[in-house]
PDB file of C-alpha atoms in Angstrom:
ATOM      1  CA  MET A 434       0.077  -0.381  -0.046  1.00 45.00           C
ATOM      2  CA  ALA A 435       1.396   3.033  -0.887  1.00 49.00           C
ATOM      3  CA  SER A 436       2.514   5.704   1.909  1.00 52.00           C
ATOM      4  CA  ASP A 437      -0.054   8.868   3.083  1.00 54.00           C
ATOM      5  CA  SER A 438       2.536  11.488   0.797  1.00 52.00           C
ATOM      6  CA  SER A 439       2.885   9.361  -1.877  1.00 51.00           C
ATOM      7  CA  VAL A 440      -1.178   9.014  -1.971  1.00 49.00           C
ATOM      8  CA  THR A 441      -0.988  13.465  -2.717  1.00 47.00           C
ATOM      9  CA  THR A 442       2.175  13.982  -4.443  1.00 55.00           C
ATOM     10  CA  ALA A 443       2.094  13.058  -7.452  1.00 61.00           C
ATOM     11  CA  ARG A 444       1.055  15.178 -10.066  1.00 81.00           C
ATOM     12  CA  GLN A 445      -1.979  17.015 -10.397  1.00 90.00           C
ATOM     13  CA  ALA A 446      -4.738  17.482 -13.327  1.00 92.00           C
ATOM     14  CA  THR A 447      -4.722  20.636 -15.327  1.00 94.00           C
ATOM     15  CA  ARG A 448      -8.067  22.209 -15.813  1.00 95.00           C
ATOM     16  CA  GLU A 449      -7.955  21.531 -19.465  1.00 96.00           C
ATOM     17  CA  GLU A 450      -7.619  17.489 -18.507  1.00 96.00           C
ATOM     18  CA  MET A 451     -10.485  17.522 -15.185  1.00 96.00           C
ATOM     19  CA  ARG A 452     -12.558  19.345 -18.727  1.00 96.00           C
ATOM     20  CA  ASP A 453     -11.594  16.740 -21.292  1.00 97.00           C
ATOM     21  CA  ALA A 454     -12.695  14.063 -18.505  1.00 96.00           C
ATOM     22  CA  LYS A 455     -16.099  16.074 -17.961  1.00 96.00           C
ATOM     23  CA  LEU A 456     -15.645  15.761 -14.056  1.00 96.00           C
ATOM     24  CA  PRO A 457     -18.555  17.606 -11.919  1.00 96.00           C
ATOM     25  CA  LEU A 458     -17.023  20.891 -10.690  1.00 96.00           C
ATOM     26  CA  ALA A 459     -17.332  19.230  -7.027  1.00 96.00           C
ATOM     27  CA  TYR A 460     -14.961  16.857  -8.143  1.00 96.00           C
ATOM     28  CA  ARG A 461     -11.837  18.538  -9.008  1.00 96.00           C
ATOM     29  CA  ASP A 462      -9.694  18.505  -6.263  1.00 95.00           C
ATOM     30  CA  SER A 463      -7.017  17.592  -5.593  1.00 95.00           C
ATOM     31  CA  CYS A 464      -7.388  13.922  -6.383  1.00 97.00           C
ATOM     32  CA  ALA A 465      -9.445  14.397  -9.746  1.00 96.00           C
ATOM     33  CA  HIS A 466      -5.527  12.121 -10.848  1.00 97.00           C
ATOM     34  CA  LEU A 467      -6.505   9.295  -9.824  1.00 97.00           C
ATOM     35  CA  LEU A 468     -10.507  10.297 -10.803  1.00 97.00           C
ATOM     36  CA  ILE A 469     -10.194  11.176 -14.088  1.00 97.00           C
ATOM     37  CA  PRO A 470      -8.350   6.645 -14.867  1.00 98.00           C
ATOM     38  CA  LEU A 471     -11.351   5.664 -12.743  1.00 98.00           C
ATOM     39  CA  ASN A 472     -14.149   6.858 -14.006  1.00 97.00           C
ATOM     40  CA  ARG A 473     -12.525   5.889 -17.725  1.00 97.00           C
ATOM     41  CA  CYS A 474     -11.440   1.715 -16.125  1.00 98.00           C
ATOM     42  CA  ARG A 475     -15.551   2.555 -14.976  1.00 97.00           C
ATOM     43  CA  TYR A 476     -16.887   3.165 -18.225  1.00 97.00           C
ATOM     44  CA  ASP A 477     -14.685   1.289 -20.463  1.00 97.00           C
ATOM     45  CA  THR A 478     -15.491  -2.338 -18.100  1.00 97.00           C
ATOM     46  CA  TYR A 479     -19.370  -0.764 -17.946  1.00 96.00           C
ATOM     47  CA  TYR A 480     -18.691  -0.136 -14.311  1.00 95.00           C
ATOM     48  CA  LEU A 481     -18.010  -3.941 -13.295  1.00 96.00           C
ATOM     49  CA  PRO A 482     -17.397  -2.937  -9.428  1.00 91.00           C
ATOM     50  CA  TRP A 483     -14.713  -5.642  -9.492  1.00 96.00           C
ATOM     51  CA  LYS A 484     -12.159  -4.579 -12.444  1.00 96.00           C
ATOM     52  CA  CYS A 485     -11.531  -1.141 -11.148  1.00 97.00           C
ATOM     53  CA  GLU A 486     -10.330  -1.928  -7.561  1.00 97.00           C
ATOM     54  CA  ASP A 487      -7.063  -0.484  -7.718  1.00 98.00           C
ATOM     55  CA  GLU A 488      -7.952   2.312  -8.582  1.00 97.00           C
ATOM     56  CA  ARG A 489     -11.064   3.023  -6.517  1.00 98.00           C
ATOM     57  CA  HIS A 490      -8.883   2.109  -4.278  1.00 98.00           C
ATOM     58  CA  THR A 491      -6.961   4.574  -4.617  1.00 98.00           C
ATOM     59  CA  TYR A 492      -8.643   7.394  -5.384  1.00 98.00           C
ATOM     60  CA  GLU A 493     -10.523   6.728  -2.088  1.00 98.00           C
ATOM     61  CA  LYS A 494      -7.129   6.114   0.074  1.00 98.00           C
ATOM     62  CA  CYS A 495      -6.443   9.629  -1.248  1.00 98.00           C
ATOM     63  CA  GLN A 496      -9.967  11.396  -0.578  1.00 98.00           C
ATOM     64  CA  TYR A 497      -9.403   9.992   3.203  1.00 98.00           C
ATOM     65  CA  VAL A 498      -5.538  12.307   3.388  1.00 98.00           C
ATOM     66  CA  GLU A 499      -6.656  15.081   2.269  1.00 97.00           C
ATOM     67  CA  PHE A 500     -10.597  14.558   5.445  1.00 98.00           C
ATOM     68  CA  LYS A 501      -7.916  14.299   7.514  1.00 98.00           C
ATOM     69  CA  LYS A 502      -5.463  17.052   6.520  1.00 98.00           C
ATOM     70  CA  ARG A 503      -8.582  18.811   6.598  1.00 96.00           C
ATOM     71  CA  VAL A 504      -9.981  17.890   9.938  1.00 96.00           C
ATOM     72  CA  ALA A 505      -5.919  18.039  11.087  1.00 97.00           C
ATOM     73  CA  LYS A 506      -6.041  21.517   9.747  1.00 96.00           C
ATOM     74  CA  MET A 507      -9.614  22.318  11.428  1.00 93.00           C
ATOM     75  CA  ASP A 508      -8.089  22.248  15.073  1.00 93.00           C
ATOM     76  CA  GLU A 509      -5.688  23.532  14.222  1.00 94.00           C
ATOM     77  CA  LEU A 510      -7.579  26.511  14.314  1.00 92.00           C
ATOM     78  CA  ARG A 511      -9.885  25.439  17.224  1.00 91.00           C
ATOM     79  CA  ALA A 512      -6.525  25.222  19.357  1.00 92.00           C
ATOM     80  CA  ALA A 513      -5.373  28.702  18.347  1.00 91.00           C
ATOM     81  CA  LYS A 514      -8.690  29.892  19.378  1.00 87.00           C
ATOM     82  CA  GLY A 515      -8.867  28.645  22.277  1.00 84.00           C
ATOM     83  CA  GLY A 516     -11.260  25.521  22.247  1.00 76.00           C
ATOM     84  CA  ALA A 517     -13.999  28.187  21.147  1.00 73.00           C
ATOM     85  CA  ARG A 518     -16.213  26.619  18.559  1.00 72.00           C
ATOM     86  CA  SER A 519     -16.912  28.665  15.087  1.00 67.00           C
ATOM     87  CA  ASN A 520     -20.775  26.948  15.238  1.00 66.00           C
TER      88      ASN A 520
END
C-alpha cells in the first residue's frame, strides 16, 4: 500500500484534463488525477465493481488523506482560538 504522502504528492490534473474528462466541479480537487483514470476504467468495463478495484482504492485513499488533513487543520485553528467552536 502506498504511504500517505505518495498518494497526494503525485502530479495534479490540469483544468484542461478535468474538462476533457467531464468531471463535475465538485470532484475537481487534489485527487482528480486519480478519478480520471478510475472513471475511464469504469466506463470501459461497464461499471463492473470488481474490475477497477485498484483505481478505486487509490482514489478513496487519496480522499481519506485529504479529509484527515482538513480535520488536522481545523483542530489547529480550534486550538489557536482556545478551543472555541465556530458554530
